[in-house]
Structure formats: C-alpha cells, structure tokens
Short mmCIF file of C-alpha atoms in Angstrom, two decimals:
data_model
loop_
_atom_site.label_atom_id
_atom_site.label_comp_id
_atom_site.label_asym_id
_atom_site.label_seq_id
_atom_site.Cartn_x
_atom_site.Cartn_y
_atom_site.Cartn_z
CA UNK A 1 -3.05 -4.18 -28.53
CA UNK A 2 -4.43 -6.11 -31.08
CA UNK A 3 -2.20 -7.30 -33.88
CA UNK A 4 -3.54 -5.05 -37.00
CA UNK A 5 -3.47 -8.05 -39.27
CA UNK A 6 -6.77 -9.29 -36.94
CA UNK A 7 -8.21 -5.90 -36.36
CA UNK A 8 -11.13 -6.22 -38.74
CA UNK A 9 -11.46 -9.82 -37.01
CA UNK A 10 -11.61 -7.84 -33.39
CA UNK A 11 -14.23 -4.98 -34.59
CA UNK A 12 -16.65 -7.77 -34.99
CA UNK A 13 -15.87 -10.51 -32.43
CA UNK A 14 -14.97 -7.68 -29.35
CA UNK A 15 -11.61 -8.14 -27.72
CA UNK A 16 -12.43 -10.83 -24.93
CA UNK A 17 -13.05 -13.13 -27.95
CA UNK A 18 -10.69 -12.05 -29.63
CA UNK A 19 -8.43 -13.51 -27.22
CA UNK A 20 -9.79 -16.55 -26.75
CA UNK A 21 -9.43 -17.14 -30.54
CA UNK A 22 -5.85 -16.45 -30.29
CA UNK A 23 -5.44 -18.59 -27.62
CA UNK A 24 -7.20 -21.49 -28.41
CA UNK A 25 -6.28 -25.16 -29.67
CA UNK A 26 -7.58 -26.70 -32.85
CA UNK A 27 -6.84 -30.33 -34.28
CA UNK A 28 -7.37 -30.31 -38.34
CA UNK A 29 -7.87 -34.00 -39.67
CA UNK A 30 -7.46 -33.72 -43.75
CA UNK A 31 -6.16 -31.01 -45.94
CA UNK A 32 -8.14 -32.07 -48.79
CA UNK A 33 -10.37 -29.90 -50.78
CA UNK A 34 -12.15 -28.70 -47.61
CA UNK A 35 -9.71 -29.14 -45.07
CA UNK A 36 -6.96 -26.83 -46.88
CA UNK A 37 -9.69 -23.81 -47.12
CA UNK A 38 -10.69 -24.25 -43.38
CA UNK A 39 -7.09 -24.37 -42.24
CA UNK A 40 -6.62 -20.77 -44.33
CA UNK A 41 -9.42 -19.06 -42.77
CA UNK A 42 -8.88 -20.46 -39.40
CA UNK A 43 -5.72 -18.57 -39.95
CA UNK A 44 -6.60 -15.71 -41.20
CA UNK A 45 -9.48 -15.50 -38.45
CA UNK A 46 -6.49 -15.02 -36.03
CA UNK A 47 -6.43 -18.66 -34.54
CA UNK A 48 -2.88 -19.23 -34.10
CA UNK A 49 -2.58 -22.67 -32.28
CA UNK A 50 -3.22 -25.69 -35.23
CA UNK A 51 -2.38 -28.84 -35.75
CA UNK A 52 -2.52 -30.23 -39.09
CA UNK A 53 -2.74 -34.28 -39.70
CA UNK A 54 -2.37 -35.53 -43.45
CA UNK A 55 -0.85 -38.58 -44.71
CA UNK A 56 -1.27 -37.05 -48.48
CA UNK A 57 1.75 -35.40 -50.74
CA UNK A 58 0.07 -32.94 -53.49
CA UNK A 59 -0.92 -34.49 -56.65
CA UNK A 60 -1.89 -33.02 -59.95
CA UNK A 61 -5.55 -33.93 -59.56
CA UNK A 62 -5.80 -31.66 -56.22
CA UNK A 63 -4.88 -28.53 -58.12
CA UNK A 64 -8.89 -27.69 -58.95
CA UNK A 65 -10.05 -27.99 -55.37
CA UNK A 66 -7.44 -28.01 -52.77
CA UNK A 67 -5.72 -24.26 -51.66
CA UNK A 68 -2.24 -25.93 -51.29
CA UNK A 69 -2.11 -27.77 -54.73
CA UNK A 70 -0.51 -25.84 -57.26
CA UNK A 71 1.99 -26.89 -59.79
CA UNK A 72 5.25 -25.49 -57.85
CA UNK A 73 3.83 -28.14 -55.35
CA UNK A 74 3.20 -31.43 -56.75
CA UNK A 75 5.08 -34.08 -55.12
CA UNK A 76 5.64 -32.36 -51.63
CA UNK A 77 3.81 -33.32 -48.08
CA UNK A 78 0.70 -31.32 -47.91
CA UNK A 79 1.21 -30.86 -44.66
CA UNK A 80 4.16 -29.26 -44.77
CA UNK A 81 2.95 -26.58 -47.71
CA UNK A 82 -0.05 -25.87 -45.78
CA UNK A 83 2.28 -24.75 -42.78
CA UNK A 84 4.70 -22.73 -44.93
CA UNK A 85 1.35 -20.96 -46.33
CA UNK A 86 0.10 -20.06 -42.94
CA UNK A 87 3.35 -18.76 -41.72
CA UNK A 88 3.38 -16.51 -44.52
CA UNK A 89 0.15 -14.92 -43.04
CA UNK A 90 0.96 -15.12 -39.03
CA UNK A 91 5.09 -16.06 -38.96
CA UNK A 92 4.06 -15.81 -35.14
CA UNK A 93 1.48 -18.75 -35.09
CA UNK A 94 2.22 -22.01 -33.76
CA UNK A 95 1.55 -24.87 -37.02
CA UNK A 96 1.81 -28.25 -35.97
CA UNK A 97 1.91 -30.77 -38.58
CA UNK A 98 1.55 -34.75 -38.75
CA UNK A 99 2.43 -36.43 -42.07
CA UNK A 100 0.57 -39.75 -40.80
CA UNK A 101 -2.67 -40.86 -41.39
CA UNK A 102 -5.55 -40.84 -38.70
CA UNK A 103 -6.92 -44.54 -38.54
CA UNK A 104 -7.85 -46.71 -35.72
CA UNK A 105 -4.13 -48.16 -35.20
CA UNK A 106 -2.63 -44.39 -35.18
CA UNK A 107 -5.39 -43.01 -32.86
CA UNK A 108 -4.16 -43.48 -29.89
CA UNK A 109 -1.08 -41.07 -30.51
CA UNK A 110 -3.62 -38.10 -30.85
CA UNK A 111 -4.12 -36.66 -27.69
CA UNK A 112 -7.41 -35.23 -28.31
CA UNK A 113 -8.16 -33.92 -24.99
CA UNK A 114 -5.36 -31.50 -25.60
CA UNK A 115 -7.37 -29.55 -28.08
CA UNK A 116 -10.22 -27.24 -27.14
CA UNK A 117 -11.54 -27.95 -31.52
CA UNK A 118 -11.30 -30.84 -33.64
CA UNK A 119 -12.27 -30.55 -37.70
CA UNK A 120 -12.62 -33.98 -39.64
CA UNK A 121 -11.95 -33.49 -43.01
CA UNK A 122 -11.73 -37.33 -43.71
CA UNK A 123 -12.19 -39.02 -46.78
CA UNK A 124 -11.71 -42.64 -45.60
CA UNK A 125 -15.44 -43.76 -44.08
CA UNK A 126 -13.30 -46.37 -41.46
CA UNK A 127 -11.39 -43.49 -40.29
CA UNK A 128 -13.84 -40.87 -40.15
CA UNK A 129 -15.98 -42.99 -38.47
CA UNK A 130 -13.12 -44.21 -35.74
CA UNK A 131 -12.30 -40.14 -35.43
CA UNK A 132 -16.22 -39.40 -34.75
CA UNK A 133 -16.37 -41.84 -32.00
CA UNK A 134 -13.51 -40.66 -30.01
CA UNK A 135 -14.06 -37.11 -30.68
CA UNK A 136 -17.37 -37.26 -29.34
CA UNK A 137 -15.97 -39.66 -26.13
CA UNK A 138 -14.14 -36.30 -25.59
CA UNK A 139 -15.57 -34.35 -23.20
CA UNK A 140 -13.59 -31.44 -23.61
CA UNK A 141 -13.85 -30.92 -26.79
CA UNK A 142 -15.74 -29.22 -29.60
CA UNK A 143 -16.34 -31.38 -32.92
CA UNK A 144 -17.57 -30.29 -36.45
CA UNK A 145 -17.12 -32.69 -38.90
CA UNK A 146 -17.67 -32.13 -42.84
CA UNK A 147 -20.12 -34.90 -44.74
CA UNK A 148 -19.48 -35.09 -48.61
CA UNK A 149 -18.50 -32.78 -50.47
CA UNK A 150 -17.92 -34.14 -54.07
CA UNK A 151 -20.41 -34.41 -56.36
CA UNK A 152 -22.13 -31.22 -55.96
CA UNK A 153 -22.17 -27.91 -57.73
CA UNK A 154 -24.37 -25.24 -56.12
CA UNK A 155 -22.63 -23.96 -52.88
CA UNK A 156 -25.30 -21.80 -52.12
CA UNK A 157 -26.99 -25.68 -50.66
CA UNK A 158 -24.48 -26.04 -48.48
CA UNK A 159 -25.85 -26.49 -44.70
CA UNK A 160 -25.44 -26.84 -41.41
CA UNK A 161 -27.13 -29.62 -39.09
CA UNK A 162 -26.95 -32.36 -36.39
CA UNK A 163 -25.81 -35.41 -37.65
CA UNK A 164 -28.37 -36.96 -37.29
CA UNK A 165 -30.24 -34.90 -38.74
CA UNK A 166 -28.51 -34.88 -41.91
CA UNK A 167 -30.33 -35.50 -44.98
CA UNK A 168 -29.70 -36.15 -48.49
CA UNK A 169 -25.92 -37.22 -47.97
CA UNK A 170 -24.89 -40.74 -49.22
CA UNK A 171 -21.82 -40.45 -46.54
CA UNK A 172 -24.02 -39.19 -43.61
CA UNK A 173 -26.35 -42.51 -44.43
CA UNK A 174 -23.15 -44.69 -44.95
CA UNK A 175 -21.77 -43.65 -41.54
CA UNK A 176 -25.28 -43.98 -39.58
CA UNK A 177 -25.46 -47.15 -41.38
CA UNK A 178 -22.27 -48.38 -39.90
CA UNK A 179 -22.96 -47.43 -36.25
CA UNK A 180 -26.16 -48.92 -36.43
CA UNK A 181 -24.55 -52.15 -38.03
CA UNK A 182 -21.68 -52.02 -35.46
CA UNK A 183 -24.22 -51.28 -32.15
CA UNK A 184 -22.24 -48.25 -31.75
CA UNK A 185 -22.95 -44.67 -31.79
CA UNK A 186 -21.59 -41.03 -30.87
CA UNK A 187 -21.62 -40.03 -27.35
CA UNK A 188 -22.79 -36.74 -28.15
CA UNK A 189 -24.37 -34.58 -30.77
CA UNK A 190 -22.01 -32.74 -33.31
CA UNK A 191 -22.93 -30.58 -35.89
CA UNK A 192 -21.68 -31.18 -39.78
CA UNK A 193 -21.38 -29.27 -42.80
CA UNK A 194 -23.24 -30.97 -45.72
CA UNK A 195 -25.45 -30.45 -49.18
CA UNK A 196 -28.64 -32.49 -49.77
CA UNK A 197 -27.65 -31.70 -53.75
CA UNK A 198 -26.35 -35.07 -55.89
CA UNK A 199 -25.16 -34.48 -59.64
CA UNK A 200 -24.49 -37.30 -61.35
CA UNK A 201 -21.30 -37.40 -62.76
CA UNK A 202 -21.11 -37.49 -66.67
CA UNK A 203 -17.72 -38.80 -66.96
CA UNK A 204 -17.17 -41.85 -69.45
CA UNK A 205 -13.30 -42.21 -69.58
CA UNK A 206 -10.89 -44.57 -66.96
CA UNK A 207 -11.71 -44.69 -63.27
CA UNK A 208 -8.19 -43.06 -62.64
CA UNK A 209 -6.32 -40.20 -62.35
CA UNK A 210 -3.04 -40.58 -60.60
CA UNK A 211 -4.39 -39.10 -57.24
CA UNK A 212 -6.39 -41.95 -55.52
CA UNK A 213 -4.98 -42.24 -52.16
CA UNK A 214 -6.27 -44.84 -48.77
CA UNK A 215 -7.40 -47.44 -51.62
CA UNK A 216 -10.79 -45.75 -52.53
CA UNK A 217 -12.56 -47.46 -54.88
CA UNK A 218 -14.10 -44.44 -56.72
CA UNK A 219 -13.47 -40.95 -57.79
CA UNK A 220 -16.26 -38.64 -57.86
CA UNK A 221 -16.14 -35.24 -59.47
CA UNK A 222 -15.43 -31.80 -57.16
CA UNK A 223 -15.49 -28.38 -57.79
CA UNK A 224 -13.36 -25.87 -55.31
CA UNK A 225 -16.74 -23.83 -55.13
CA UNK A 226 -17.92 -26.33 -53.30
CA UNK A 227 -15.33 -27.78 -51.36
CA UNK A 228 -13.63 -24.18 -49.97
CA UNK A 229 -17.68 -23.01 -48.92
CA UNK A 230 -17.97 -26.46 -46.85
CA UNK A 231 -14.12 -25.69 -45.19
CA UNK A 232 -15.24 -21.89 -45.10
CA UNK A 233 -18.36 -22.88 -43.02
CA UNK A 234 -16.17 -25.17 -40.76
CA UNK A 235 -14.08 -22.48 -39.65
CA UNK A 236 -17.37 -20.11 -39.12
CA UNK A 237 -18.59 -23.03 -36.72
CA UNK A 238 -15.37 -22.41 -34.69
CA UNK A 239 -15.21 -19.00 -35.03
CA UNK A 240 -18.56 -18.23 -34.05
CA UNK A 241 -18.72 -20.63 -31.39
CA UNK A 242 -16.23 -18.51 -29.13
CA UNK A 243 -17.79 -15.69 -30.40
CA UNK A 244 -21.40 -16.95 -28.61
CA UNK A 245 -19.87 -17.08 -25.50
CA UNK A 246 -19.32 -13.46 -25.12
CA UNK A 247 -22.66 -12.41 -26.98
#
C-alpha cells in the first residue's frame, strides 16, 4: 500500500520505483539556496533516507533564496530547520543531519560508499572540488553536482550537462582549471545543473552583508527563481534516474 501522501508520486513512477525511491540513500552537501529546495522535493518525491551536511546557521541575507531562512529562523543551524521541515511532511523519514563543514580534513568521516546519491551544493571551490574527486572515486555511487547559481535571472536557461561539457559557467571553468593545474581529474563523468546566462551585478554599496560564510571574498547577487529551479532539477536527476531503470 502506498502511503497516500506519495500516491501522485507512484501513478507516474509505477510501484517497483516507487520503492526503490523509498528505500534509497542520499548524501546532501549544502543547504544553501539550491541545496534547501532539492532537499524539499527530494522529500516530497517520497525519498525518505537523507543526510544533510551544513556547517551554516540561517542569516538574514538567506531569507530571498534559501527555503529554510525565514525570520522565525535566523540564528539557528540550518541543518537542524531543514530536518524539522521535512519531518513535518514525512514524520516517518529518516533525516540525518551534520552541522560540520565538508572540506578535505573532514572528508574522511563521510562514508560515501554508504549512499546510493550524493548532491553537492557547495559554495567553497576547495571543497567542492575535494567532494567531486571522491565522489567520482566512488564506485557505487551516483553524483550530480550543481555549478553556479548566482548571478543569473532567467531560470528558464537552466541546463543539464556533463561536466565537461559545461559551458558558459565561471565555476565550471574555475574547477576544470584547477584539475588541470593540479594534474588531477574525476574518475568518472557526472552530470551538473548549470546556466550559460551572466548578469552583471549593478550593485554600488559595501561588499558586505552580514552573511559571508568559509571566507569568500565576494558576494554575488541571487534570486530564489533561480536557485530553487537548479535544486528542483537536482532532485529530478535523482528521481528520474530510478525511474529509468524500470522504464
């Protein structure tokens, strides 16, 4: 019996993938502006089995992109929202969370073969790049990572590719760079969710706004239109990826 909250879920993805959905393991790095709206329809999808790794408490400046920021919760471990959020959906799924930060000196205490999905929602270029490498070194695993999402307006240019493949993205070009720099790359393909679109920003006040976090340098403009489509099409790459299986 399928649980009715998932039923529209079922009618489309047929009832052996429907169980594998429900069953299966997924690892969410970030709860950022695309992160948080992957985690939600993950959720919602009927995945019950996430992990959620942030280092980040919610700050004022999150509230216009990211689905757990609102002013009841500035101050409090995102982590720890985004789990009382999902429970309110599915009390009977199993949320995970990690208030640490992903970086080459934590990595080793994430098990990644455990998980049958991993989702990078990583600001940080060291640590994405660090996640990207083991990920793919994985073989077990399934990896979608997300390229840049800020500084872009029109989520109708939001698409799917390779990585490298990936064009028009200063962060795609900034990690390639760094592989090619280091003599390193991926062991394996992985798709990401990007836009080729770049707006430039038109802001002419301070370089701050009390929500800078992993000493980035820079903060470029975002828009939740954007952000929630490229954590919307994250989930979709999970989702449908089970789904193909039992096409």
């Amino acid at each position: 019996m399928i649980d009715a909250r998932y039923n529209r879920v079922a009618r489309l993805s047929g009832l052996e993938a429907m169980s594998r959905i429900q069953e299966a393991r997924i690892i969410i790095f970030g709860l950022g502006g695309v992160g948080s709206w992957a985690a939600e329809a993950l959720v919602r999808t009927g995945f019950r089995h996430l992990t959620l790794v942030d280092a980040d408490c919610v700050a004022t400046s999150n509230i216009n992109r990211q689905l757990l920021a609102t002013t009841a919760t500035i101050g409090r471990s995102k982590v720890e929202v985004m789990r009382e959020r999902l429970l309110e959906i599915d009390p009977e799924a199993d949320i995970a969370i990690r208030h640490e930060r992903y970086s080459p000196a934590t990595s080793s205490s994430f098990a990644l073969q455990d998980y049958d999905y991993a989702i990078d929602a990583i600001d940080s270029l060291a640590d994405k790049a660090h996640l990207i490498l083991q990920a793919t070194s994985t073989p077990s695993l399934t990896f979608f990572s997300s390229m840049g999402a800020a500084l872009k307006t029109d989520p109708t240019r939001v698409e799917v590719a390779e990585f490298w493949k990936v064009e028009g993205c200063p962060l795609a070009a900034a990690l390639r760079h760094r592989f090619k720099r280091e003599g390193v790359r991926p062991r394996r393909k992985f798709r990401c969710v990007f836009s080729p679109e770049l707006v430039k920003m038109r802001w002419e006040g301070e370089d701050t706004d009390g929500g800078m976090s992993y000493g980035k340098a820079r903060i470029n403009g975002a828009l939740c239109q954007v952000t929630a489509t490229f954590g919307m099409t994250l989930a979709s790459l999970v989702y449908r990826h089970i789904c193909e299986k039992f096409s």
